[in-house]
CSV table of C-alpha atoms and ligand atoms in Angstrom, one decimal:
chain,number,residue,atom,x,y,z
A,1,UNK,CA,48.6,-158.2,-95.6
A,2,UNK,CA,50.3,-161.4,-94.3
A,3,UNK,CA,47.6,-162.0,-91.8
A,4,UNK,CA,44.3,-160.5,-91.2
A,5,UNK,CA,45.4,-159.2,-87.9
A,6,UNK,CA,48.9,-157.8,-88.4
A,7,UNK,CA,50.7,-155.3,-90.5
A,8,UNK,CA,54.2,-155.7,-92.0
A,9,UNK,CA,55.8,-152.4,-92.2
A,10,UNK,CA,58.8,-151.3,-94.1
A,11,UNK,CA,60.6,-148.1,-93.1
A,12,UNK,CA,62.6,-146.6,-95.9
A,13,UNK,CA,65.3,-144.4,-94.6
A,14,UNK,CA,67.5,-145.6,-91.6
A,15,UNK,CA,68.6,-141.9,-90.7
A,16,UNK,CA,67.7,-139.7,-87.8
A,17,UNK,CA,64.0,-140.0,-88.2
A,18,UNK,CA,63.6,-143.1,-89.8
A,19,UNK,CA,65.4,-144.9,-86.9
A,20,UNK,CA,62.6,-143.4,-84.7
A,21,UNK,CA,59.9,-144.8,-86.7
A,22,UNK,CA,61.7,-148.3,-86.5
A,23,UNK,CA,61.5,-147.9,-82.7
A,24,UNK,CA,57.9,-147.0,-82.5
A,25,UNK,CA,56.7,-149.5,-85.2
A,26,UNK,CA,58.6,-152.2,-83.5
A,27,UNK,CA,56.5,-151.5,-80.3
A,28,UNK,CA,53.1,-151.7,-81.6
A,29,UNK,CA,51.2,-154.9,-81.0
A,30,UNK,CA,49.6,-154.8,-84.5
A,31,UNK,CA,52.9,-154.7,-86.3
A,32,UNK,CA,53.9,-158.2,-87.3
A,33,UNK,CA,57.4,-157.2,-88.3
A,34,UNK,CA,59.4,-154.1,-89.3
A,35,UNK,CA,61.9,-153.9,-92.3
A,36,UNK,CA,64.2,-151.2,-92.8
A,37,UNK,CA,65.2,-150.1,-96.4
A,38,UNK,CA,68.5,-148.1,-96.9
A,39,UNK,CA,71.4,-148.3,-99.1
A,40,UNK,CA,73.6,-147.2,-96.4
A,41,UNK,CA,75.1,-150.4,-95.0
A,42,UNK,CA,76.7,-148.3,-92.0
A,43,UNK,CA,73.2,-146.9,-91.0
A,44,UNK,CA,71.5,-150.2,-91.4
A,45,UNK,CA,74.2,-151.8,-89.2
A,46,UNK,CA,73.7,-149.2,-86.5
A,47,UNK,CA,70.0,-149.8,-86.4
A,48,UNK,CA,70.0,-153.6,-86.6
A,49,UNK,CA,72.4,-153.7,-83.5
A,50,UNK,CA,69.5,-152.4,-81.4
A,51,UNK,CA,66.8,-154.5,-83.2
A,52,UNK,CA,68.3,-157.9,-83.8
A,53,UNK,CA,65.1,-159.1,-85.6
A,54,UNK,CA,65.0,-156.2,-88.0
A,55,UNK,CA,65.1,-157.4,-91.6
A,56,UNK,CA,67.0,-155.0,-94.0
A,57,UNK,CA,66.9,-154.3,-97.7
A,58,UNK,CA,69.1,-151.9,-99.7
A,59,UNK,CA,66.3,-150.7,-102.0
A,60,UNK,CA,62.5,-150.5,-101.9
A,61,UNK,CA,62.2,-152.8,-104.9
A,62,UNK,CA,63.5,-155.8,-102.9
A,63,UNK,CA,61.4,-155.2,-99.9
A,64,UNK,CA,58.0,-154.7,-101.7
A,65,UNK,CA,57.0,-158.4,-101.4
A,66,UNK,CA,57.7,-158.6,-97.7
A,67,UNK,CA,55.7,-155.5,-96.5
A,68,UNK,CA,52.1,-154.3,-96.4
A,69,UNK,CA,52.8,-150.6,-95.6
A,70,UNK,CA,55.7,-148.4,-96.3
A,71,UNK,CA,57.0,-145.4,-94.3
A,72,UNK,CA,59.1,-143.1,-96.3
A,73,UNK,CA,61.5,-141.2,-94.1
A,74,UNK,CA,64.1,-140.2,-96.8
A,75,UNK,CA,65.3,-136.7,-98.0
A,76,UNK,CA,62.1,-134.7,-99.5
A,77,UNK,CA,63.1,-134.9,-103.1
A,78,UNK,CA,62.9,-138.7,-102.9
A,79,UNK,CA,59.5,-138.8,-101.4
A,80,UNK,CA,57.3,-138.7,-104.5
A,81,UNK,CA,59.3,-141.4,-106.5
A,82,UNK,CA,59.5,-143.7,-103.6
A,83,UNK,CA,55.7,-143.1,-102.7
A,84,UNK,CA,54.6,-143.8,-106.2
A,85,UNK,CA,56.6,-147.0,-106.5
A,86,UNK,CA,55.1,-148.2,-103.0
A,87,UNK,CA,51.5,-147.2,-104.2
A,88,UNK,CA,51.6,-148.9,-107.6
A,89,UNK,CA,52.8,-152.1,-105.7
A,90,UNK,CA,49.6,-151.7,-103.8
A,91,UNK,CA,51.2,-150.7,-100.4
A,92,UNK,CA,49.9,-148.2,-98.0
A,93,UNK,CA,52.1,-145.3,-97.6
A,94,UNK,CA,52.9,-142.9,-94.9
A,95,UNK,CA,55.2,-140.1,-96.0
A,96,UNK,CA,57.2,-137.8,-93.9
A,97,UNK,CA,57.0,-134.1,-94.2
A,98,UNK,CA,56.8,-132.5,-96.7
A,99,UNK,CA,54.5,-134.8,-98.6
A,100,UNK,CA,56.5,-133.9,-101.7
A,101,UNK,CA,58.5,-131.0,-103.0
A,102,UNK,CA,55.8,-129.8,-105.7
A,103,UNK,CA,52.1,-129.4,-105.7
A,104,UNK,CA,52.0,-131.5,-108.8
A,105,UNK,CA,54.0,-134.5,-107.2
A,106,UNK,CA,51.8,-134.3,-104.2
A,107,UNK,CA,48.6,-134.6,-106.4
A,108,UNK,CA,50.0,-137.4,-108.2
A,109,UNK,CA,50.6,-139.3,-104.9
A,110,UNK,CA,47.0,-138.7,-104.0
A,111,UNK,CA,45.6,-139.7,-107.2
A,112,UNK,CA,47.8,-142.8,-107.4
A,113,UNK,CA,46.6,-143.9,-104.0
A,114,UNK,CA,43.0,-143.2,-104.8
A,115,UNK,CA,43.2,-145.3,-107.9
A,116,UNK,CA,44.9,-148.2,-106.0
A,117,UNK,CA,42.8,-148.0,-103.0
A,118,UNK,CA,45.4,-147.6,-100.5
A,119,UNK,CA,46.0,-145.5,-97.5
A,120,UNK,CA,48.1,-142.2,-98.1
A,121,UNK,CA,49.1,-140.4,-94.8
A,122,UNK,CA,51.6,-137.5,-94.1
A,123,UNK,CA,53.9,-137.5,-91.1
A,124,UNK,CA,52.6,-134.2,-89.8
A,125,UNK,CA,53.6,-135.2,-86.2
A,126,UNK,CA,52.7,-132.0,-84.5
A,127,UNK,CA,49.1,-132.6,-85.3
A,128,UNK,CA,49.3,-135.7,-83.1
A,129,UNK,CA,51.1,-133.5,-80.2
A,130,UNK,CA,48.9,-133.2,-77.1
A,131,UNK,CA,50.0,-129.6,-76.8
A,132,UNK,CA,49.0,-128.6,-80.3
A,133,UNK,CA,45.5,-130.2,-79.8
A,134,UNK,CA,45.2,-128.2,-76.6
A,135,UNK,CA,46.3,-125.0,-78.4
A,136,UNK,CA,43.6,-125.7,-80.9
A,137,UNK,CA,40.9,-126.0,-78.3
A,138,UNK,CA,42.1,-123.0,-76.2
A,139,UNK,CA,42.1,-120.6,-79.3
A,140,UNK,CA,38.4,-121.9,-80.0
A,141,UNK,CA,37.0,-121.3,-76.7
A,142,UNK,CA,34.9,-118.2,-76.2
A,143,UNK,CA,36.9,-116.8,-73.2
A,144,UNK,CA,39.9,-116.6,-75.7
A,145,UNK,CA,38.2,-113.6,-77.3
A,146,UNK,CA,39.0,-112.5,-80.9
A,147,UNK,CA,42.1,-114.3,-82.4
A,148,UNK,CA,44.5,-111.3,-83.2
A,149,UNK,CA,47.3,-113.2,-85.0
A,150,UNK,CA,49.6,-116.2,-84.6
A,151,UNK,CA,53.4,-116.2,-84.4
A,152,UNK,CA,55.8,-119.2,-84.7
A,153,UNK,CA,59.7,-119.5,-84.2
A,154,UNK,CA,61.5,-122.7,-85.2
A,155,UNK,CA,65.1,-121.6,-84.8
A,156,UNK,CA,68.6,-123.4,-84.3
A,157,UNK,CA,71.9,-124.3,-85.6
A,158,UNK,CA,70.0,-126.7,-87.7
A,159,UNK,CA,70.8,-129.5,-89.8
A,160,UNK,CA,71.3,-128.4,-93.3
A,161,UNK,CA,69.7,-130.6,-95.8
A,162,UNK,CA,71.1,-131.7,-99.2
A,163,UNK,CA,68.0,-131.2,-101.3
A,164,UNK,CA,65.9,-128.5,-99.8
A,165,UNK,CA,66.1,-125.1,-98.1
A,166,UNK,CA,65.0,-124.2,-94.7
A,167,UNK,CA,61.5,-123.4,-95.8
A,168,UNK,CA,60.9,-127.0,-97.1
A,169,UNK,CA,62.7,-128.5,-94.2
A,170,UNK,CA,61.2,-126.6,-91.1
A,171,UNK,CA,58.0,-124.8,-92.2
A,172,UNK,CA,55.9,-127.8,-92.9
A,173,UNK,CA,55.6,-128.2,-89.1
A,174,UNK,CA,54.4,-124.6,-88.6
A,175,UNK,CA,52.1,-124.5,-91.6
A,176,UNK,CA,50.6,-127.9,-90.4
A,177,UNK,CA,50.3,-126.4,-86.9
A,178,UNK,CA,48.6,-123.4,-88.0
A,179,UNK,CA,46.2,-125.1,-90.5
A,180,UNK,CA,45.2,-127.5,-87.7
A,181,UNK,CA,45.0,-125.0,-85.0
A,182,UNK,CA,42.6,-122.7,-87.2
A,183,UNK,CA,40.9,-125.7,-88.9
A,184,UNK,CA,41.5,-123.9,-92.2
A,185,UNK,CA,43.9,-123.4,-95.1
A,186,UNK,CA,45.4,-119.9,-96.2
A,187,UNK,CA,44.5,-117.9,-99.1
A,188,UNK,CA,47.9,-116.4,-99.7
A,189,UNK,CA,51.5,-116.0,-98.5
A,190,UNK,CA,54.5,-113.7,-98.4
A,191,UNK,CA,57.9,-114.9,-98.0
A,192,UNK,CA,61.3,-113.4,-97.3
A,193,UNK,CA,64.5,-115.8,-97.1
A,194,UNK,CA,68.2,-115.5,-97.4
A,195,UNK,CA,71.3,-117.6,-97.8
A,196,UNK,CA,74.3,-117.1,-95.7
A,197,UNK,CA,76.4,-120.1,-94.7
A,198,UNK,CA,75.1,-122.5,-97.5
A,199,UNK,CA,76.0,-121.8,-101.3
A,200,UNK,CA,72.7,-122.8,-102.6
A,201,UNK,CA,69.9,-123.0,-100.0
A,202,UNK,CA,68.3,-120.3,-98.0
A,203,UNK,CA,69.1,-120.9,-94.3
A,204,UNK,CA,66.6,-118.4,-92.9
A,205,UNK,CA,63.1,-117.7,-93.9
A,206,UNK,CA,60.0,-115.8,-92.8
A,207,UNK,CA,56.6,-116.1,-94.0
A,208,UNK,CA,53.4,-114.1,-93.6
A,209,UNK,CA,50.5,-116.4,-94.0
A,210,UNK,CA,46.8,-115.0,-94.8
A,211,UNK,CA,43.8,-116.9,-93.7
A,212,UNK,CA,40.4,-115.9,-94.8
A,213,UNK,CA,38.3,-118.0,-92.4
A,214,UNK,CA,39.0,-117.1,-89.7
A,215,UNK,CA,40.4,-113.8,-91.0
A,216,UNK,CA,43.7,-113.8,-89.3
A,217,UNK,CA,47.4,-113.5,-90.2
A,218,UNK,CA,50.3,-115.9,-89.0
A,219,UNK,CA,54.0,-115.2,-89.1
A,220,UNK,CA,56.4,-118.1,-89.2
A,221,UNK,CA,60.2,-117.7,-88.7
A,222,UNK,CA,62.4,-120.7,-89.6
A,223,UNK,CA,66.3,-120.8,-89.3
A,224,UNK,CA,69.0,-123.2,-89.5
A,225,UNK,CA,71.3,-120.4,-88.5
A,226,UNK,CA,70.5,-119.2,-85.2
A,227,UNK,CA,72.5,-119.4,-81.9
A,228,UNK,CA,69.5,-120.2,-79.6
A,229,UNK,CA,67.2,-123.3,-80.2
A,230,UNK,CA,63.6,-122.0,-80.0
A,231,UNK,CA,60.4,-123.8,-80.7
A,232,UNK,CA,57.5,-121.5,-80.0
A,233,UNK,CA,53.9,-121.1,-81.2
A,234,UNK,CA,52.1,-118.0,-79.9
A,235,UNK,CA,48.5,-117.1,-80.3
A,236,UNK,CA,47.2,-113.7,-79.2
A,237,UNK,CA,43.6,-113.0,-78.7
A,238,UNK,CA,41.7,-110.1,-77.3
A,239,UNK,CA,41.2,-111.7,-74.0
A,240,UNK,CA,43.8,-114.3,-73.6
A,241,UNK,CA,47.3,-115.2,-75.0
A,242,UNK,CA,48.7,-118.7,-75.3
A,243,UNK,CA,52.2,-119.9,-75.7
A,244,UNK,CA,53.4,-123.4,-76.8
A,245,UNK,CA,56.9,-123.9,-75.9
A,246,UNK,CA,58.1,-127.3,-77.3
A,247,UNK,CA,61.3,-127.2,-75.3
A,248,UNK,CA,59.9,-126.6,-71.9
A,249,UNK,CA,60.3,-129.6,-69.7
A,250,UNK,CA,57.0,-128.9,-68.3
A,251,UNK,CA,54.2,-126.5,-68.7
A,252,UNK,CA,54.6,-126.5,-72.5
A,253,UNK,CA,51.2,-124.7,-72.9
A,254,UNK,CA,50.8,-121.5,-70.9
A,255,UNK,CA,47.6,-119.6,-71.0
A,256,UNK,CA,48.2,-116.0,-69.9
A,257,UNK,CA,45.1,-114.2,-68.9
A,258,UNK,CA,46.1,-110.9,-70.1
A,259,UNK,CA,44.9,-108.4,-72.7
A,260,UNK,CA,45.4,-105.1,-74.1
A,261,UNK,CA,42.4,-103.0,-75.4
A,262,UNK,CA,41.5,-99.4,-76.2
A,263,UNK,CA,39.8,-97.7,-73.2
A,264,UNK,CA,36.2,-97.6,-73.6
A,265,UNK,CA,36.1,-93.9,-73.2
A,266,UNK,CA,38.4,-92.4,-75.9
A,267,UNK,CA,40.0,-89.2,-74.9
A,268,UNK,CA,42.3,-86.7,-76.5
A,269,UNK,CA,44.1,-86.1,-73.1
A,270,UNK,CA,47.8,-86.9,-73.9
A,271,UNK,CA,48.5,-87.4,-70.1
A,272,UNK,CA,46.1,-90.5,-70.2
A,273,UNK,CA,47.5,-93.9,-71.5
A,274,UNK,CA,46.1,-94.7,-74.9
A,275,UNK,CA,45.5,-98.3,-74.2
A,276,UNK,CA,44.3,-100.2,-71.0
A,277,UNK,CA,46.2,-103.3,-69.9
A,278,UNK,CA,44.7,-106.2,-67.9
A,279,UNK,CA,47.0,-108.6,-66.2
A,280,UNK,CA,46.0,-112.2,-64.7
A,281,UNK,CA,47.1,-115.6,-63.9
A,282,UNK,CA,49.1,-117.7,-65.9
A,283,UNK,CA,47.5,-121.2,-66.4
A,284,UNK,CA,49.2,-124.4,-67.5
A,285,UNK,CA,46.8,-127.0,-68.4
A,286,UNK,CA,47.6,-130.7,-67.8
A,287,UNK,CA,48.6,-132.4,-70.9
A,288,UNK,CA,48.5,-136.2,-71.4
A,289,UNK,CA,52.1,-137.6,-71.6
A,290,UNK,CA,52.7,-139.4,-74.8
A,291,UNK,CA,55.1,-139.5,-77.7
A,292,UNK,CA,53.5,-137.7,-80.8
A,293,UNK,CA,55.4,-140.1,-83.2
A,294,UNK,CA,54.0,-143.1,-81.4
A,295,UNK,CA,50.5,-141.8,-81.6
A,296,UNK,CA,51.0,-141.1,-85.3
A,297,UNK,CA,52.4,-144.4,-86.1
A,298,UNK,CA,49.6,-146.1,-84.2
A,299,UNK,CA,47.0,-144.2,-86.1
A,300,UNK,CA,48.7,-145.2,-89.3
A,301,UNK,CA,48.6,-148.9,-88.5
A,302,UNK,CA,44.8,-148.3,-87.3
A,303,UNK,CA,44.1,-146.8,-90.7
A,304,UNK,CA,45.7,-149.5,-92.7
A,305,UNK,CA,43.8,-152.2,-90.7
A,306,UNK,CA,40.5,-150.5,-90.7
A,307,UNK,CA,40.4,-148.6,-93.8
A,308,UNK,CA,39.5,-145.3,-92.0
A,309,UNK,CA,40.8,-142.2,-93.4
A,310,UNK,CA,44.0,-140.7,-91.6
A,311,UNK,CA,43.6,-137.5,-89.8
A,312,UNK,CA,46.5,-136.3,-91.8
A,313,UNK,CA,45.8,-137.8,-95.2
A,314,UNK,CA,46.8,-136.8,-98.7
A,315,UNK,CA,44.8,-133.6,-98.8
A,316,UNK,CA,46.2,-132.3,-95.5
A,317,UNK,CA,49.7,-132.9,-96.8
A,318,UNK,CA,48.9,-131.2,-100.2
A,319,UNK,CA,47.6,-128.1,-98.4
A,320,UNK,CA,51.0,-127.6,-96.7
A,321,UNK,CA,52.8,-128.2,-99.9
A,322,UNK,CA,50.7,-125.6,-101.8
A,323,UNK,CA,51.8,-123.0,-99.1
A,324,UNK,CA,55.3,-123.9,-99.5
A,325,UNK,CA,55.1,-123.6,-103.3
A,326,UNK,CA,53.3,-120.4,-103.1
A,327,UNK,CA,56.0,-119.3,-100.6
A,328,UNK,CA,58.8,-120.3,-103.1
A,329,UNK,CA,57.1,-118.1,-105.6
A,330,UNK,CA,56.6,-115.3,-103.3
A,331,UNK,CA,60.3,-115.4,-102.4
A,332,UNK,CA,61.5,-115.5,-106.1
A,333,UNK,CA,59.2,-112.9,-107.4
A,334,UNK,CA,59.1,-110.6,-104.2
A,335,UNK,CA,55.4,-110.4,-104.1
A,336,UNK,CA,52.2,-111.9,-102.2
A,337,UNK,CA,51.3,-115.1,-103.9
A,338,UNK,CA,47.6,-116.5,-103.7
A,339,UNK,CA,47.2,-120.2,-103.2
A,340,UNK,CA,44.9,-120.4,-106.2
A,341,UNK,CA,47.8,-119.2,-108.5
A,342,UNK,CA,49.7,-122.3,-107.4
A,343,UNK,CA,47.0,-124.7,-107.9
A,344,UNK,CA,46.5,-123.5,-111.3
A,345,UNK,CA,50.2,-123.2,-112.3
A,346,UNK,CA,50.8,-126.6,-111.0
A,347,UNK,CA,48.3,-128.5,-113.2
A,348,UNK,CA,49.8,-126.5,-116.2
A,349,UNK,CA,53.5,-127.1,-115.3
A,350,UNK,CA,53.8,-130.5,-113.6
A,351,UNK,CA,57.5,-130.7,-113.4
A,352,UNK,CA,59.0,-127.2,-113.4
A,353,UNK,CA,58.0,-126.3,-110.0
A,354,UNK,CA,60.0,-129.0,-107.9
A,355,UNK,CA,62.3,-127.6,-105.4
A,356,UNK,CA,65.8,-128.8,-106.7
A,357,UNK,CA,65.3,-126.9,-109.9
A,358,UNK,CA,64.6,-123.4,-108.4
A,359,UNK,CA,67.3,-121.1,-109.6
A,360,UNK,CA,69.8,-119.6,-107.3
A,361,UNK,CA,69.3,-116.3,-105.9
A,362,UNK,CA,70.8,-114.3,-103.0
A,363,UNK,CA,67.8,-113.0,-101.3
A,364,UNK,CA,64.4,-112.0,-102.4
A,365,UNK,CA,60.9,-111.5,-100.8
A,366,UNK,CA,58.2,-109.0,-100.2
A,367,UNK,CA,58.6,-108.8,-96.3
A,368,UNK,CA,61.9,-107.3,-96.1
A,369,UNK,CA,64.8,-105.5,-97.9
A,370,UNK,CA,67.1,-107.3,-100.1
A,371,UNK,CA,70.4,-108.1,-98.3
A,372,UNK,CA,73.7,-108.2,-100.2
B,401,NAD,N1,58.1,-135.4,-88.7
B,401,NAD,C1,59.1,-134.9,-88.1
B,401,NAD,O1,59.0,-134.3,-87.0
B,401,NAD,C2,60.3,-135.2,-88.7
B,401,NAD,C3,61.6,-134.7,-88.1
B,401,NAD,C4,62.8,-135.2,-88.8
B,401,NAD,C5,62.8,-135.4,-90.2
B,401,NAD,N2,61.6,-135.6,-90.6
B,401,NAD,C6,61.6,-136.0,-92.2
B,401,NAD,O2,62.2,-137.4,-92.3
B,401,NAD,C7,62.9,-137.3,-93.4
B,401,NAD,C8,64.3,-137.9,-93.3
B,401,NAD,O3,64.9,-137.1,-92.4
B,401,NAD,P1,66.3,-137.3,-91.7
B,401,NAD,O4,66.5,-136.3,-90.9
B,401,NAD,O5,65.9,-138.8,-90.9
B,401,NAD,O6,67.2,-137.5,-92.7
B,401,NAD,P2,68.6,-138.3,-92.7
B,401,NAD,O7,69.5,-137.7,-93.8
B,401,NAD,O8,69.1,-138.5,-91.3
B,401,NAD,O9,68.3,-139.9,-93.3
B,401,NAD,C9,67.7,-140.2,-94.5
B,401,NAD,C10,68.1,-141.7,-94.9
B,401,NAD,O10,67.5,-141.9,-96.2
B,401,NAD,C11,68.4,-142.7,-96.9
B,401,NAD,N3,67.9,-142.7,-98.2
B,401,NAD,C12,68.0,-141.7,-99.3
B,401,NAD,N4,67.6,-142.2,-100.3
B,401,NAD,C13,67.0,-143.4,-100.2
B,401,NAD,C14,66.3,-144.2,-101.0
B,401,NAD,N5,66.0,-144.0,-102.3
B,401,NAD,N6,66.0,-145.5,-100.6
B,401,NAD,C15,66.4,-145.8,-99.4
B,401,NAD,N7,66.8,-145.1,-98.4
B,401,NAD,C16,67.4,-143.8,-98.7
B,401,NAD,C17,69.7,-142.2,-96.6
B,401,NAD,O11,70.7,-143.3,-96.8
B,401,NAD,C18,69.6,-141.8,-95.1
B,401,NAD,O12,70.0,-142.8,-94.3
B,401,NAD,C19,62.8,-136.2,-94.2
B,401,NAD,O13,61.6,-136.1,-95.1
B,401,NAD,C20,62.6,-135.1,-93.2
B,401,NAD,O14,61.7,-133.9,-93.5
B,401,NAD,C21,60.4,-135.5,-90.1
């Protein structure tokens, strides 16, 4: 580090998300200065107009002597090579989601960071979101009852990516939220996906994710091809139901004090309803107002300065990549895939599982019919 007190941060990628990192890191008192690294002169020029002191570089190689920590906000297929370059130069790294586009690449990043003694963190921004933190605590409370299931929807006329399908682009958010809320990682996954507007990449996907502890299933629906923007996470329990609506201007978390149960006295009388319904108040807990990305970036700087392990470190990122890779296999083979299969495959086949090499298919999956 340039001085004992402050960190020099290089943000690789001056696009949509990298420019937000530039803004948040520029406002942190423990950051000495921010550099931006991107070959696009147009994007760099647009960014430096807003931040006159911003230093820029066309490639990471030229910036390495001027930074202590590197934030990688480039397309997913570039995450691993850029991260490994930074780590081998002794730089701390924060890598945007997904950590990598294969389990083997994610492991290589973690191993390299361990060997070099640098911090590796993944940008699972929702784990720094007050609403997601509230969701986790609500689901864990005794008055929520037994957790029946979770369901997420992340839909829109989305930004198609050059190098990954909708699964690798959007589902990292939901898988990270689910792992965090359940404080667990899944055992297996099923996946259905299909391609419509794009020649190569699936633009809609649905996952069914199985957890063993707690024993619960979650469904995830992601789409770049949907008329209505939706950002929902729903958890349904035996005594309460809770909805996180990230698009709500207020009351992003709503706890519904309602439930459905079988009546205690079972009867064969068809004139009686088979279930009993309980309706109650809807409560919206107060949430501290902050920007999740700012909390995340501040945490990264803290970890770099203190040596503390990040909340979303390499293992957290790897867990999400394992589900994504298992989901890709499930989609291609039309069956449920156990995470252990991917763990074993990846150590045997280090390169073959990366996303860009996946063969083209119209539609596959174990959760729905094949579309033509
Ligand atoms: N955490 C979140 O909520 C969140 C939200 C959006 C995007 N992201 C992630 O951020 C990353 C970037 O997404 P985006 O939407 O900003 O993409 P983008 O296409 O808007 O920007 C990517 C930028 O990276 C640059 N770039 C590409 N290769 C490079 C290289 N080798 N060296 C330097 N620069 C390079 C491009 O020129 C471009 O300016 C992705 O990994 C995405 O998944 C995360």
